[in-house]
Amino acid sequence: MGDELVHRTVADGVATITLDSPHNRNALSAQLRRELSDALTASLDDDAVRVLVLDHTGTVFCSGMDLKESRSGDAEAQGVNELPAILERIWTSPKPVVVKVAGPARAGGIGLVAAGDIAVAADSATFAFSEVRIGVVPAVISTTVLPRLHARQAHELFLTGETFDAGRAASIGLLNSAVAAEDLDAEVTRYTGMLARGGPTALAATKEMLRRPRPSSMREDFADMLALSAKHFAGEEGQEGIRAFAEKRDPSWVPQQG
């Protein structure tokens, strides 16, 4: 794999994208951002991939932007355009994204955690919105983080920069679960196994529905949801799922274990 900072492997319908830049705590350097973007694109374009997992090597999940590069004051080096594009790509991915956190996440690293559909961490992992402590604003990551957090907790943690543990991260909505380090792989596999059983079109439509602003009228909301439901019940994927249920077999889209 040479000098790559991001690796991608595919097995049993799951694409694992691994940040592998432990020398700088998996900081979001220009090279890592570029390779991460490429790995996401390759996974989303690959019909064999049903679920994405964002993983890491080393003791730190991601320390945020590479501050050595940011010292130049150059907007390109600071990832002004690249990081928002990466976060949006994860957030809007039609395929479910699971984020696996085995070590500390800081600043922009938490933006990645929040962008995923499912985030699980070792209970030893820690988190902090450390931006204000170096005189900057957690602006870009707020787009993915704020929809996840309870408002009162967001105010406290964004303004203080205080370090908090995985248990609290789960309690305020940043994580789905925090487990013992030795159980982390099994927890990720539990989620990917469940997600891979969902119909690809149904999963993409459900993700879009979850992101959809709710109409002001319940009547309008019901009308839209009834139309969406009917479309997928009558669709090819829905009909295959119904047949598979009746025939007590897996639907055709469920990956065969290698």
mmCIF file of C-alpha atoms in Angstrom:
data_model
loop_
_atom_site.group_PDB
_atom_site.id
_atom_site.type_symbol
_atom_site.label_atom_id
_atom_site.label_comp_id
_atom_site.label_asym_id
_atom_site.label_seq_id
_atom_site.Cartn_x
_atom_site.Cartn_y
_atom_site.Cartn_z
ATOM 1 C CA MET A 1 0.000 0.000 0.000
ATOM 2 C CA GLY A 2 3.079 2.222 -0.045
ATOM 3 C CA ASP A 3 2.628 5.700 1.354
ATOM 4 C CA GLU A 4 -1.163 5.645 1.299
ATOM 5 C CA LEU A 5 -2.823 7.242 4.296
ATOM 6 C CA VAL A 6 -6.257 5.734 3.585
ATOM 7 C CA HIS A 7 -6.902 2.098 2.691
ATOM 8 C CA ARG A 8 -10.068 0.475 1.357
ATOM 9 C CA THR A 9 -11.049 -3.192 1.499
ATOM 10 C CA VAL A 10 -14.321 -4.876 0.542
ATOM 11 C CA ALA A 11 -15.682 -8.123 1.993
ATOM 12 C CA ASP A 12 -19.215 -9.508 2.322
ATOM 13 C CA GLY A 13 -20.776 -6.302 1.045
ATOM 14 C CA VAL A 14 -18.903 -4.083 3.527
ATOM 15 C CA ALA A 15 -16.316 -1.526 2.400
ATOM 16 C CA THR A 16 -13.911 -0.699 5.217
ATOM 17 C CA ILE A 17 -12.159 2.644 4.800
ATOM 18 C CA THR A 18 -9.228 2.926 7.197
ATOM 19 C CA LEU A 19 -7.430 6.112 8.197
ATOM 20 C CA ASP A 20 -3.778 5.108 8.487
ATOM 21 C CA SER A 21 -1.753 8.157 9.445
ATOM 22 C CA PRO A 22 -0.807 7.408 13.068
ATOM 23 C CA HIS A 23 2.343 9.570 12.902
ATOM 24 C CA ASN A 24 0.122 12.673 13.126
ATOM 25 C CA ARG A 25 -2.807 11.140 15.008
ATOM 26 C CA ASN A 26 -4.769 10.617 11.772
ATOM 27 C CA ALA A 27 -4.990 14.368 11.281
ATOM 28 C CA LEU A 28 -6.971 15.557 8.272
ATOM 29 C CA SER A 29 -3.980 16.497 6.134
ATOM 30 C CA ALA A 30 -4.372 17.398 2.467
ATOM 31 C CA GLN A 31 -3.220 13.921 1.409
ATOM 32 C CA LEU A 32 -5.541 12.140 3.836
ATOM 33 C CA ARG A 33 -8.512 14.285 2.787
ATOM 34 C CA ARG A 34 -7.831 13.557 -0.873
ATOM 35 C CA GLU A 35 -7.487 9.804 -0.327
ATOM 36 C CA LEU A 36 -10.516 9.652 1.956
ATOM 37 C CA SER A 37 -12.606 11.412 -0.675
ATOM 38 C CA ASP A 38 -11.402 8.950 -3.330
ATOM 39 C CA ALA A 39 -12.163 5.948 -1.098
ATOM 40 C CA LEU A 40 -15.679 7.220 -0.423
ATOM 41 C CA THR A 41 -16.303 7.727 -4.136
ATOM 42 C CA ALA A 42 -15.003 4.253 -4.988
ATOM 43 C CA SER A 43 -17.212 2.669 -2.317
ATOM 44 C CA LEU A 44 -20.345 4.525 -3.367
ATOM 45 C CA ASP A 45 -19.746 3.624 -7.021
ATOM 46 C CA ASP A 46 -19.164 -0.074 -6.219
ATOM 47 C CA ASP A 47 -22.372 -2.105 -6.605
ATOM 48 C CA ALA A 48 -20.866 -4.856 -4.433
ATOM 49 C CA VAL A 49 -20.727 -2.480 -1.470
ATOM 50 C CA ARG A 50 -23.811 -2.301 0.718
ATOM 51 C CA VAL A 51 -22.395 -0.680 3.862
ATOM 52 C CA LEU A 52 -19.378 1.539 4.575
ATOM 53 C CA VAL A 53 -17.273 1.392 7.746
ATOM 54 C CA LEU A 54 -14.903 4.226 8.635
ATOM 55 C CA ASP A 55 -12.074 2.754 10.729
ATOM 56 C CA HIS A 56 -8.585 3.809 11.819
ATOM 57 C CA THR A 57 -5.190 2.514 12.825
ATOM 58 C CA GLY A 58 -3.192 3.732 15.821
ATOM 59 C CA THR A 59 -4.410 4.918 19.179
ATOM 60 C CA VAL A 60 -6.263 8.015 17.906
ATOM 61 C CA PHE A 61 -9.325 8.007 15.648
ATOM 62 C CA CYS A 62 -8.745 11.501 14.263
ATOM 63 C CA SER A 63 -7.249 14.619 15.834
ATOM 64 C CA GLY A 64 -8.934 17.043 13.445
ATOM 65 C CA MET A 65 -7.307 19.276 10.857
ATOM 66 C CA ASP A 66 -3.540 19.084 10.400
ATOM 67 C CA LEU A 67 -2.457 22.197 12.299
ATOM 68 C CA LYS A 68 1.038 22.152 10.775
ATOM 69 C CA GLU A 69 -0.505 22.646 7.341
ATOM 70 C CA SER A 70 -2.993 25.190 8.700
ATOM 71 C CA ARG A 71 -0.195 27.472 9.931
ATOM 72 C CA SER A 72 0.318 28.721 6.389
ATOM 73 C CA GLY A 73 -3.031 30.514 6.468
ATOM 74 C CA ASP A 74 -3.703 29.103 2.991
ATOM 75 C CA ALA A 75 -7.374 28.227 2.574
ATOM 76 C CA GLU A 76 -6.583 25.248 0.368
ATOM 77 C CA ALA A 77 -4.204 23.780 2.962
ATOM 78 C CA GLN A 78 -6.867 24.222 5.612
ATOM 79 C CA GLY A 79 -9.343 22.141 3.608
ATOM 80 C CA VAL A 80 -11.929 24.914 3.405
ATOM 81 C CA ASN A 81 -13.663 23.173 0.526
ATOM 82 C CA GLU A 82 -12.505 19.564 0.913
ATOM 83 C CA LEU A 83 -13.671 18.873 4.451
ATOM 84 C CA PRO A 84 -17.255 20.097 3.890
ATOM 85 C CA ALA A 85 -17.415 17.947 0.753
ATOM 86 C CA ILE A 86 -16.240 14.877 2.683
ATOM 87 C CA LEU A 87 -18.707 15.438 5.509
ATOM 88 C CA GLU A 88 -21.538 15.974 3.046
ATOM 89 C CA ARG A 89 -20.553 12.850 1.103
ATOM 90 C CA ILE A 90 -20.786 10.754 4.278
ATOM 91 C CA TRP A 91 -23.980 12.455 5.514
ATOM 92 C CA THR A 92 -25.824 12.073 2.186
ATOM 93 C CA SER A 93 -24.406 8.671 1.242
ATOM 94 C CA PRO A 94 -27.232 6.458 -0.066
ATOM 95 C CA LYS A 95 -25.410 3.562 1.609
ATOM 96 C CA PRO A 96 -25.308 3.381 5.418
ATOM 97 C CA VAL A 97 -22.054 4.512 7.021
ATOM 98 C CA VAL A 98 -20.815 3.084 10.332
ATOM 99 C CA VAL A 99 -18.026 4.936 12.156
ATOM 100 C CA LYS A 100 -15.764 2.903 14.456
ATOM 101 C CA VAL A 101 -13.910 4.886 17.116
ATOM 102 C CA ALA A 102 -11.256 3.028 19.114
ATOM 103 C CA GLY A 103 -9.449 6.120 20.379
ATOM 104 C CA PRO A 104 -9.733 9.876 20.913
ATOM 105 C CA ALA A 105 -11.574 12.081 18.430
ATOM 106 C CA ARG A 106 -11.095 15.818 18.384
ATOM 107 C CA ALA A 107 -12.507 18.750 16.431
ATOM 108 C CA GLY A 108 -12.834 17.724 12.754
ATOM 109 C CA GLY A 109 -12.597 14.082 13.780
ATOM 110 C CA ILE A 110 -15.873 14.496 15.635
ATOM 111 C CA GLY A 111 -17.348 15.929 12.450
ATOM 112 C CA LEU A 112 -16.629 12.573 10.789
ATOM 113 C CA VAL A 113 -18.187 10.687 13.715
ATOM 114 C CA ALA A 114 -21.343 12.795 13.532
ATOM 115 C CA ALA A 115 -21.634 12.473 9.751
ATOM 116 C CA GLY A 116 -22.058 8.693 9.902
ATOM 117 C CA ASP A 117 -25.428 7.008 10.321
ATOM 118 C CA ILE A 118 -24.168 4.767 13.123
ATOM 119 C CA ALA A 119 -21.246 5.596 15.412
ATOM 120 C CA VAL A 120 -19.815 3.192 17.964
ATOM 121 C CA ALA A 121 -16.818 3.709 20.225
ATOM 122 C CA ALA A 122 -14.698 1.962 22.755
ATOM 123 C CA ASP A 123 -15.663 3.165 26.224
ATOM 124 C CA SER A 124 -12.066 4.343 26.652
ATOM 125 C CA ALA A 125 -12.348 6.822 23.760
ATOM 126 C CA THR A 126 -12.551 10.528 24.528
ATOM 127 C CA PHE A 127 -13.914 13.526 22.642
ATOM 128 C CA ALA A 128 -13.470 17.304 22.694
ATOM 129 C CA PHE A 129 -14.462 20.290 20.609
ATOM 130 C CA SER A 130 -11.069 21.854 21.147
ATOM 131 C CA GLU A 131 -11.338 24.638 18.568
ATOM 132 C CA VAL A 132 -12.083 27.542 20.909
ATOM 133 C CA ARG A 133 -9.012 26.726 22.965
ATOM 134 C CA ILE A 134 -6.780 27.594 20.005
ATOM 135 C CA GLY A 135 -8.870 30.610 19.048
ATOM 136 C CA VAL A 136 -10.907 29.173 16.188
ATOM 137 C CA VAL A 137 -14.566 28.265 15.739
ATOM 138 C CA PRO A 138 -15.979 24.717 15.266
ATOM 139 C CA ALA A 139 -17.929 26.058 12.318
ATOM 140 C CA VAL A 140 -17.673 23.471 9.536
ATOM 141 C CA ILE A 141 -18.217 20.446 11.769
ATOM 142 C CA SER A 142 -21.240 22.071 13.395
ATOM 143 C CA THR A 143 -23.199 21.215 10.246
ATOM 144 C CA THR A 144 -23.029 17.495 11.039
ATOM 145 C CA VAL A 145 -22.606 17.680 14.813
ATOM 146 C CA LEU A 146 -25.435 19.989 15.876
ATOM 147 C CA PRO A 147 -28.230 17.816 14.417
ATOM 148 C CA ARG A 148 -26.945 14.981 16.626
ATOM 149 C CA LEU A 149 -26.509 16.764 19.959
ATOM 150 C CA HIS A 150 -28.958 17.963 22.562
ATOM 151 C CA ALA A 151 -28.863 21.782 22.427
ATOM 152 C CA ARG A 152 -27.842 22.443 26.032
ATOM 153 C CA GLN A 153 -24.990 19.935 25.777
ATOM 154 C CA ALA A 154 -23.829 21.440 22.478
ATOM 155 C CA HIS A 155 -23.563 24.902 24.042
ATOM 156 C CA GLU A 156 -21.545 23.595 26.956
ATOM 157 C CA LEU A 157 -19.139 21.411 24.993
ATOM 158 C CA PHE A 158 -18.570 23.777 22.061
ATOM 159 C CA LEU A 159 -17.910 26.734 24.368
ATOM 160 C CA THR A 160 -15.759 25.055 27.015
ATOM 161 C CA GLY A 161 -13.720 22.651 24.877
ATOM 162 C CA GLU A 162 -13.960 20.202 27.767
ATOM 163 C CA THR A 163 -12.922 16.598 27.179
ATOM 164 C CA PHE A 164 -15.740 14.084 27.647
ATOM 165 C CA ASP A 165 -15.897 10.311 27.590
ATOM 166 C CA ALA A 166 -17.686 7.845 25.321
ATOM 167 C CA GLY A 167 -20.457 7.256 27.847
ATOM 168 C CA ARG A 168 -21.389 10.916 27.771
ATOM 169 C CA ALA A 169 -21.002 11.008 23.978
ATOM 170 C CA ALA A 170 -23.633 8.277 23.750
ATOM 171 C CA SER A 171 -25.940 9.971 26.242
ATOM 172 C CA ILE A 172 -25.995 13.257 24.307
ATOM 173 C CA GLY A 173 -26.585 11.666 20.895
ATOM 174 C CA LEU A 174 -23.107 11.719 19.350
ATOM 175 C CA LEU A 175 -22.714 7.922 19.541
ATOM 176 C CA ASN A 176 -25.119 5.027 19.181
ATOM 177 C CA SER A 177 -23.205 2.939 21.684
ATOM 178 C CA ALA A 178 -20.046 2.796 23.775
ATOM 179 C CA VAL A 179 -18.680 -0.669 24.492
ATOM 180 C CA ALA A 180 -15.616 -2.263 26.018
ATOM 181 C CA ALA A 181 -12.638 -2.076 23.663
ATOM 182 C CA GLU A 182 -12.561 -5.840 23.241
ATOM 183 C CA ASP A 183 -16.215 -5.775 22.101
ATOM 184 C CA LEU A 184 -15.853 -2.971 19.543
ATOM 185 C CA ASP A 185 -15.293 -5.160 16.474
ATOM 186 C CA ALA A 186 -18.275 -7.329 17.368
ATOM 187 C CA GLU A 187 -20.470 -4.259 17.841
ATOM 188 C CA VAL A 188 -19.505 -2.915 14.413
ATOM 189 C CA THR A 189 -20.172 -6.320 12.845
ATOM 190 C CA ARG A 190 -23.561 -6.454 14.564
ATOM 191 C CA TYR A 191 -24.561 -3.185 12.948
ATOM 192 C CA THR A 192 -23.143 -3.945 9.489
ATOM 193 C CA GLY A 193 -24.878 -7.323 9.497
ATOM 194 C CA MET A 194 -28.248 -5.707 10.207
ATOM 195 C CA LEU A 195 -27.725 -2.885 7.713
ATOM 196 C CA ALA A 196 -26.734 -5.244 4.899
ATOM 197 C CA ARG A 197 -30.088 -6.985 5.197
ATOM 198 C CA GLY A 198 -31.955 -3.842 4.169
ATOM 199 C CA GLY A 199 -32.906 -3.299 0.537
ATOM 200 C CA PRO A 200 -30.429 -0.896 -1.128
ATOM 201 C CA THR A 201 -33.149 1.290 -2.620
ATOM 202 C CA ALA A 202 -35.164 1.233 0.596
ATOM 203 C CA LEU A 203 -32.131 2.185 2.670
ATOM 204 C CA ALA A 204 -31.294 5.096 0.373
ATOM 205 C CA ALA A 205 -34.904 6.310 0.433
ATOM 206 C CA THR A 206 -35.100 5.941 4.208
ATOM 207 C CA LYS A 207 -31.910 7.969 4.643
ATOM 208 C CA GLU A 208 -33.346 10.679 2.421
ATOM 209 C CA MET A 209 -36.591 10.622 4.413
ATOM 210 C CA LEU A 210 -34.693 10.992 7.690
ATOM 211 C CA ARG A 211 -32.906 14.083 6.342
ATOM 212 C CA ARG A 212 -36.126 15.608 5.012
ATOM 213 C CA PRO A 213 -37.474 18.752 6.704
ATOM 214 C CA ARG A 214 -40.884 17.976 8.154
ATOM 215 C CA PRO A 215 -43.805 19.867 6.586
ATOM 216 C CA SER A 216 -45.735 22.269 8.789
ATOM 217 C CA SER A 217 -48.934 20.319 8.194
ATOM 218 C CA MET A 218 -49.424 16.745 9.423
ATOM 219 C CA ARG A 219 -51.882 16.205 6.578
ATOM 220 C CA GLU A 220 -49.202 17.151 4.045
ATOM 221 C CA ASP A 221 -46.700 14.906 5.820
ATOM 222 C CA PHE A 222 -49.070 11.917 5.718
ATOM 223 C CA ALA A 223 -49.772 12.515 2.035
ATOM 224 C CA ASP A 224 -46.060 12.548 1.186
ATOM 225 C CA MET A 225 -45.328 9.488 3.308
ATOM 226 C CA LEU A 226 -48.230 7.503 1.887
ATOM 227 C CA ALA A 227 -46.935 8.200 -1.611
ATOM 228 C CA LEU A 228 -43.425 7.149 -0.618
ATOM 229 C CA SER A 229 -44.705 3.974 1.024
ATOM 230 C CA ALA A 230 -46.849 3.001 -1.958
ATOM 231 C CA LYS A 231 -43.988 3.585 -4.386
ATOM 232 C CA HIS A 232 -41.701 1.180 -2.545
ATOM 233 C CA PHE A 233 -44.339 -1.447 -1.807
ATOM 234 C CA ALA A 234 -45.055 -1.635 -5.541
ATOM 235 C CA GLY A 235 -41.419 -1.405 -6.608
ATOM 236 C CA GLU A 236 -39.273 -4.298 -7.765
ATOM 237 C CA GLU A 237 -37.268 -4.358 -4.543
ATOM 238 C CA GLY A 238 -40.355 -4.231 -2.337
ATOM 239 C CA GLN A 239 -42.006 -7.065 -4.226
ATOM 240 C CA GLU A 240 -38.856 -9.192 -3.975
ATOM 241 C CA GLY A 241 -38.719 -8.567 -0.235
ATOM 242 C CA ILE A 242 -42.365 -9.571 0.186
ATOM 243 C CA ARG A 243 -41.822 -12.760 -1.826
ATOM 244 C CA ALA A 244 -38.714 -13.608 0.175
ATOM 245 C CA PHE A 245 -40.624 -13.156 3.428
ATOM 246 C CA ALA A 246 -43.396 -15.459 2.223
ATOM 247 C CA GLU A 247 -40.898 -18.043 0.988
ATOM 248 C CA LYS A 248 -38.837 -17.867 4.201
ATOM 249 C CA ARG A 249 -35.587 -16.995 2.424
ATOM 250 C CA ASP A 250 -33.201 -14.074 2.271
ATOM 251 C CA PRO A 251 -33.998 -11.402 -0.317
ATOM 252 C CA SER A 252 -31.701 -11.390 -3.330
ATOM 253 C CA TRP A 253 -29.821 -8.302 -2.142
ATOM 254 C CA VAL A 254 -28.499 -9.828 1.105
ATOM 255 C CA PRO A 255 -24.723 -10.406 0.602
ATOM 256 C CA GLN A 256 -23.576 -13.986 0.615
ATOM 257 C CA GLN A 257 -20.958 -14.546 3.304
ATOM 258 C CA GLY A 258 -17.562 -15.336 1.851
#
